[in-house]
Amino acid sequence: MSVDSEGRPPVRLSVVVPVFNEAENVLPLLEEIERALSPAGVLGRAFEVIYVDDGSSDDTLTRLAPVVAAGRLRLVRHVRRSGQSAAVRTGVKAARGEWIATLDGDGQNDPADIPALFALAAKGGPDAPVLVGGLRKKRQDTLSKRLASRFANAVRQSFLQDGCTDSGCGLKLFRRDAFLDLPFFGAMHRFLPALFRSHGHPVAYVPVNHRPRERGVSKYTNWRRGLIGVVDLLGVYWLKRRTALSPAVEDR
C-alpha cells in the first residue's frame, strides 16, 4: 500500500461535518459515516472524517475526546462561533483528501448517500461534475420550514439559474481545490452550485434521503434564514455577473 510523506495511507475523500451544540448527535453520526464508507471497495482508498466544532457550549467536545484519541476522527475547533460556512471552509482547508463530502451535524443527512455522490463525481472525463449536490426527496421538517424553503429556492433560482432546487441540503460532494478557489463569504455554503458553475465547473444533482431530527434543536429560524438570504442572494448575483473566466494553457 502506498503512503504519504508522513507514512499514512493516501486519503481520497474527506468528510467534513460542522457541529455546534450537537452533543447528542456527534457520536451516532460518526458511526453511520464509518458504516457507510468502510466496506471494501466503496472508495478504494482510505477516507477521513473531520468535525469542525463552531464554538459549542455544551459537552460536544467531551463526547468527541475518546474517538479523537482513538484516531477515528480529526477535530478542529473555532474559538468562537463563526458560522456554518466558516466551519466548512476550516474543515476543507484541514482536509487531506482530493474530494470533500459535507454533512450537517444534526443527523438529518444520511451518510449512506455519500458513495453514490462520490461515484458520479469520480467517474472521470471532461463532463464529470466537480460538485454533486444532494436534493432531499422528502423533507422531514415542519410545514412552515418546507414552505419557506420552497419559496426561497424559487426566488434564488430566478436570480441564479443554477438548476439547484434545494440549496439548503447540507449533503454535497466537491473537489477540494475547486472549492478553495472560490471567494469566501458568510453563508456561501448555501450557494455552492451557483458559485461552482460561475467558475466554469460542471455540476450535477442526486436525490438523497432526508431524516427527521431525533436529537437536539435547530439553530436557525425561518426569519433569520430569510433576511440573511436576501442579502447573500444579491451578493452572489453580483459575483456571478462579475466573474470572468480566463482559460489558459501552459506551453511545454
Short mmCIF file of C-alpha atoms in Angstrom, two decimals:
data_model
loop_
_atom_site.label_atom_id
_atom_site.label_comp_id
_atom_site.label_asym_id
_atom_site.label_seq_id
_atom_site.Cartn_x
_atom_site.Cartn_y
_atom_site.Cartn_z
CA MET A 1 0.00 0.00 0.00
CA SER A 2 1.34 3.43 -0.90
CA VAL A 3 1.67 6.01 1.87
CA ASP A 4 2.08 9.78 2.03
CA SER A 5 5.14 11.69 3.26
CA GLU A 6 4.12 11.07 6.87
CA GLY A 7 3.62 7.34 6.44
CA ARG A 8 -0.19 7.43 6.30
CA PRO A 9 -2.34 5.76 3.62
CA PRO A 10 -3.47 8.23 0.94
CA VAL A 11 -6.87 9.81 1.52
CA ARG A 12 -9.18 10.23 -1.42
CA LEU A 13 -12.25 11.52 0.44
CA SER A 14 -12.56 13.77 3.46
CA VAL A 15 -15.94 14.02 5.17
CA VAL A 16 -16.35 17.47 6.75
CA VAL A 17 -19.07 17.97 9.37
CA PRO A 18 -19.66 21.37 11.01
CA VAL A 19 -21.14 20.97 14.51
CA PHE A 20 -22.50 23.43 17.05
CA ASN A 21 -24.06 22.16 20.28
CA GLU A 22 -24.84 18.74 18.79
CA ALA A 23 -23.57 16.63 21.70
CA GLU A 24 -26.29 14.02 21.29
CA ASN A 25 -25.72 13.62 17.55
CA VAL A 26 -21.95 13.63 17.06
CA LEU A 27 -21.17 10.02 18.00
CA PRO A 28 -24.16 8.34 16.29
CA LEU A 29 -23.39 10.31 13.13
CA LEU A 30 -19.72 9.29 13.19
CA GLU A 31 -20.71 5.63 13.48
CA GLU A 32 -23.04 6.00 10.50
CA ILE A 33 -20.32 7.60 8.39
CA GLU A 34 -17.92 4.79 9.22
CA ARG A 35 -20.51 2.14 8.34
CA ALA A 36 -21.31 3.86 5.04
CA LEU A 37 -17.70 4.22 3.87
CA SER A 38 -15.80 1.34 5.46
CA PRO A 39 -16.94 -1.63 3.31
CA ALA A 40 -14.21 -2.77 0.94
CA GLY A 41 -14.45 -1.25 -2.49
CA VAL A 42 -16.66 1.72 -1.61
CA LEU A 43 -13.82 4.17 -2.16
CA GLY A 44 -10.82 2.01 -2.93
CA ARG A 45 -8.70 4.18 -0.64
CA ALA A 46 -8.74 5.48 2.91
CA PHE A 47 -11.12 8.20 3.99
CA GLU A 48 -11.06 10.60 6.92
CA VAL A 49 -13.74 12.31 8.98
CA ILE A 50 -13.24 15.89 10.17
CA TYR A 51 -15.58 17.53 12.65
CA VAL A 52 -15.33 21.31 12.94
CA ASP A 53 -16.69 22.48 16.27
CA ASP A 54 -18.03 26.01 15.85
CA GLY A 55 -17.69 27.16 19.44
CA SER A 56 -20.05 24.69 21.13
CA SER A 57 -21.06 25.47 24.71
CA ASP A 58 -22.50 22.02 25.54
CA ASP A 59 -20.49 18.81 26.07
CA THR A 60 -19.87 18.17 22.36
CA LEU A 61 -16.10 18.29 22.85
CA THR A 62 -16.21 15.98 25.87
CA ARG A 63 -18.08 13.32 23.94
CA LEU A 64 -15.70 13.58 20.99
CA ALA A 65 -12.49 13.32 23.02
CA PRO A 66 -12.33 9.47 23.14
CA VAL A 67 -12.86 8.98 19.38
CA VAL A 68 -10.31 11.70 18.59
CA ALA A 69 -7.80 9.95 20.89
CA ALA A 70 -8.56 6.64 19.14
CA GLY A 71 -7.76 8.16 15.75
CA ARG A 72 -11.27 7.70 14.37
CA LEU A 73 -11.84 11.41 13.95
CA ARG A 74 -9.96 14.64 13.32
CA LEU A 75 -11.31 17.60 15.28
CA VAL A 76 -10.78 21.27 14.50
CA ARG A 77 -12.20 23.89 16.85
CA HIS A 78 -13.26 27.51 16.38
CA VAL A 79 -12.50 29.58 19.48
CA ARG A 80 -15.78 31.45 18.96
CA ARG A 81 -18.82 30.79 16.81
CA SER A 82 -18.12 31.78 13.21
CA GLY A 83 -20.99 30.24 11.24
CA GLN A 84 -21.50 27.16 9.10
CA SER A 85 -19.73 28.48 6.00
CA ALA A 86 -16.61 29.34 8.01
CA ALA A 87 -16.72 25.88 9.61
CA VAL A 88 -16.96 24.19 6.21
CA ARG A 89 -14.01 26.21 4.90
CA THR A 90 -11.95 25.42 8.01
CA GLY A 91 -12.61 21.73 7.52
CA VAL A 92 -11.80 21.82 3.81
CA LYS A 93 -8.52 23.63 4.46
CA ALA A 94 -7.57 20.98 7.04
CA ALA A 95 -8.59 18.08 4.80
CA ARG A 96 -6.10 15.71 3.15
CA GLY A 97 -8.50 14.30 0.57
CA GLU A 98 -8.85 15.35 -3.05
CA TRP A 99 -12.64 15.17 -2.65
CA ILE A 100 -14.78 16.64 0.12
CA ALA A 101 -18.18 15.45 1.31
CA THR A 102 -20.12 17.74 3.65
CA LEU A 103 -22.90 16.75 6.04
CA ASP A 104 -24.95 18.72 8.52
CA GLY A 105 -24.21 17.77 12.12
CA ASP A 106 -27.85 17.32 13.11
CA GLY A 107 -28.14 13.79 11.70
CA GLN A 108 -30.80 14.64 9.12
CA ASN A 109 -28.48 13.94 6.16
CA ASP A 110 -27.91 10.22 5.51
CA PRO A 111 -24.22 9.22 5.20
CA ALA A 112 -25.32 6.16 3.19
CA ASP A 113 -25.87 8.54 0.24
CA ILE A 114 -22.21 9.59 0.06
CA PRO A 115 -20.97 6.65 -2.10
CA ALA A 116 -23.49 7.47 -4.85
CA LEU A 117 -22.38 11.11 -4.96
CA PHE A 118 -18.75 10.06 -4.97
CA ALA A 119 -19.25 7.52 -7.78
CA LEU A 120 -20.78 10.19 -10.01
CA ALA A 121 -18.02 12.73 -9.33
CA ALA A 122 -15.14 10.25 -9.64
CA LYS A 123 -16.20 8.73 -12.96
CA GLY A 124 -13.74 10.95 -14.84
CA GLY A 125 -13.99 12.57 -18.24
CA PRO A 126 -14.42 16.19 -19.32
CA ASP A 127 -18.10 16.31 -18.31
CA ALA A 128 -17.68 14.72 -14.89
CA PRO A 129 -19.15 17.02 -12.22
CA VAL A 130 -16.81 18.90 -9.93
CA LEU A 131 -19.69 19.33 -7.49
CA VAL A 132 -22.55 16.91 -6.83
CA GLY A 133 -25.36 18.33 -4.73
CA GLY A 134 -27.98 16.37 -2.84
CA LEU A 135 -31.68 17.03 -3.43
CA ARG A 136 -33.80 15.95 -0.47
CA LYS A 137 -36.59 13.73 -1.83
CA LYS A 138 -38.96 14.05 1.13
CA ARG A 139 -38.21 16.84 3.56
CA GLN A 140 -38.65 15.64 7.14
CA ASP A 141 -39.22 19.14 8.53
CA THR A 142 -42.12 21.23 9.74
CA LEU A 143 -44.60 22.54 7.18
CA SER A 144 -43.53 26.12 7.80
CA LYS A 145 -39.88 25.26 7.17
CA ARG A 146 -40.73 23.36 3.97
CA LEU A 147 -42.84 26.22 2.63
CA ALA A 148 -40.21 28.82 3.49
CA SER A 149 -37.53 26.71 1.80
CA ARG A 150 -39.66 26.22 -1.32
CA PHE A 151 -40.25 29.95 -1.62
CA ALA A 152 -36.58 30.80 -1.00
CA ASN A 153 -35.40 28.27 -3.59
CA ALA A 154 -37.82 29.66 -6.20
CA VAL A 155 -36.59 33.21 -5.64
CA ARG A 156 -32.95 32.12 -5.66
CA GLN A 157 -33.43 30.10 -8.84
CA SER A 158 -34.97 33.07 -10.64
CA PHE A 159 -31.79 35.04 -9.98
CA LEU A 160 -29.04 32.44 -10.22
CA GLN A 161 -30.47 29.80 -12.61
CA ASP A 162 -28.07 27.11 -11.41
CA GLY A 163 -30.52 24.21 -11.69
CA CYS A 164 -30.47 23.60 -7.93
CA THR A 165 -33.93 23.18 -6.41
CA ASP A 166 -32.64 22.50 -2.88
CA SER A 167 -29.79 24.81 -1.98
CA GLY A 168 -30.25 24.12 1.74
CA CYS A 169 -29.29 20.45 1.56
CA GLY A 170 -26.08 20.04 3.56
CA LEU A 171 -25.06 16.87 1.71
CA LYS A 172 -22.68 17.85 -1.07
CA LEU A 173 -19.52 16.44 -2.63
CA PHE A 174 -16.92 18.54 -4.43
CA ARG A 175 -13.27 18.77 -5.36
CA ARG A 176 -11.18 20.42 -2.66
CA ASP A 177 -9.01 22.61 -4.89
CA ALA A 178 -12.02 23.99 -6.78
CA PHE A 179 -13.76 24.95 -3.52
CA LEU A 180 -10.70 26.76 -2.16
CA ASP A 181 -10.51 28.78 -5.38
CA LEU A 182 -13.96 30.31 -4.70
CA PRO A 183 -14.47 33.66 -2.96
CA PHE A 184 -15.37 33.20 0.69
CA PHE A 185 -18.25 34.94 2.48
CA GLY A 186 -20.75 34.09 5.19
CA ALA A 187 -23.47 31.63 4.09
CA MET A 188 -21.57 30.69 0.92
CA HIS A 189 -22.37 27.03 1.69
CA ARG A 190 -25.93 27.70 0.51
CA PHE A 191 -24.76 28.97 -2.88
CA LEU A 192 -22.08 26.45 -3.83
CA PRO A 193 -23.79 25.18 -7.04
CA ALA A 194 -24.07 28.73 -8.42
CA LEU A 195 -20.50 29.57 -7.42
CA PHE A 196 -19.07 26.40 -8.95
CA ARG A 197 -20.98 26.95 -12.19
CA SER A 198 -19.95 30.59 -12.44
CA HIS A 199 -16.33 29.40 -12.27
CA GLY A 200 -16.85 27.02 -15.18
CA HIS A 201 -17.19 23.76 -13.21
CA PRO A 202 -19.75 21.08 -14.20
CA VAL A 203 -22.38 20.48 -11.52
CA ALA A 204 -24.82 17.59 -11.03
CA TYR A 205 -27.58 16.73 -8.57
CA VAL A 206 -28.64 13.45 -6.98
CA PRO A 207 -31.82 12.66 -4.98
CA VAL A 208 -30.90 11.85 -1.38
CA ASN A 209 -32.60 10.71 1.79
CA HIS A 210 -33.67 13.16 4.48
CA ARG A 211 -34.49 12.22 8.05
CA PRO A 212 -36.33 13.89 10.92
CA ARG A 213 -34.20 15.44 13.63
CA GLU A 214 -34.22 12.96 16.51
CA ARG A 215 -31.95 14.77 18.98
CA GLY A 216 -31.07 18.39 19.71
CA VAL A 217 -32.72 21.55 18.37
CA SER A 218 -32.42 23.60 15.19
CA LYS A 219 -30.05 26.57 15.36
CA TYR A 220 -31.90 28.69 12.79
CA THR A 221 -35.32 30.25 12.31
CA ASN A 222 -37.13 30.85 9.02
CA TRP A 223 -36.99 34.60 9.54
CA ARG A 224 -33.26 34.59 10.21
CA ARG A 225 -32.57 32.45 7.15
CA GLY A 226 -34.81 34.66 5.00
CA LEU A 227 -33.41 38.03 5.99
CA ILE A 228 -29.79 36.96 5.67
CA GLY A 229 -30.54 35.04 2.49
CA VAL A 230 -31.83 38.09 0.60
CA VAL A 231 -28.60 39.99 1.17
CA ASP A 232 -26.46 36.99 0.28
CA LEU A 233 -28.52 36.27 -2.84
CA LEU A 234 -27.93 39.77 -4.17
CA GLY A 235 -24.23 39.42 -3.40
CA VAL A 236 -23.94 36.09 -5.22
CA TYR A 237 -25.89 37.50 -8.17
CA TRP A 238 -23.37 40.35 -8.35
CA LEU A 239 -20.45 37.90 -8.10
CA LYS A 240 -21.91 35.75 -10.86
CA ARG A 241 -22.22 38.73 -13.21
CA ARG A 242 -18.70 39.94 -12.40
CA THR A 243 -16.93 36.58 -12.66
CA ALA A 244 -14.84 36.44 -15.82
CA LEU A 245 -13.27 33.12 -16.80
CA SER A 246 -9.79 33.21 -18.29
CA PRO A 247 -9.00 29.82 -19.86
CA ALA A 248 -5.27 29.25 -20.03
CA VAL A 249 -2.89 26.63 -21.37
CA GLU A 250 0.71 26.00 -20.37
CA ASP A 251 3.40 25.94 -23.03
CA ARG A 252 5.71 22.95 -22.76
#
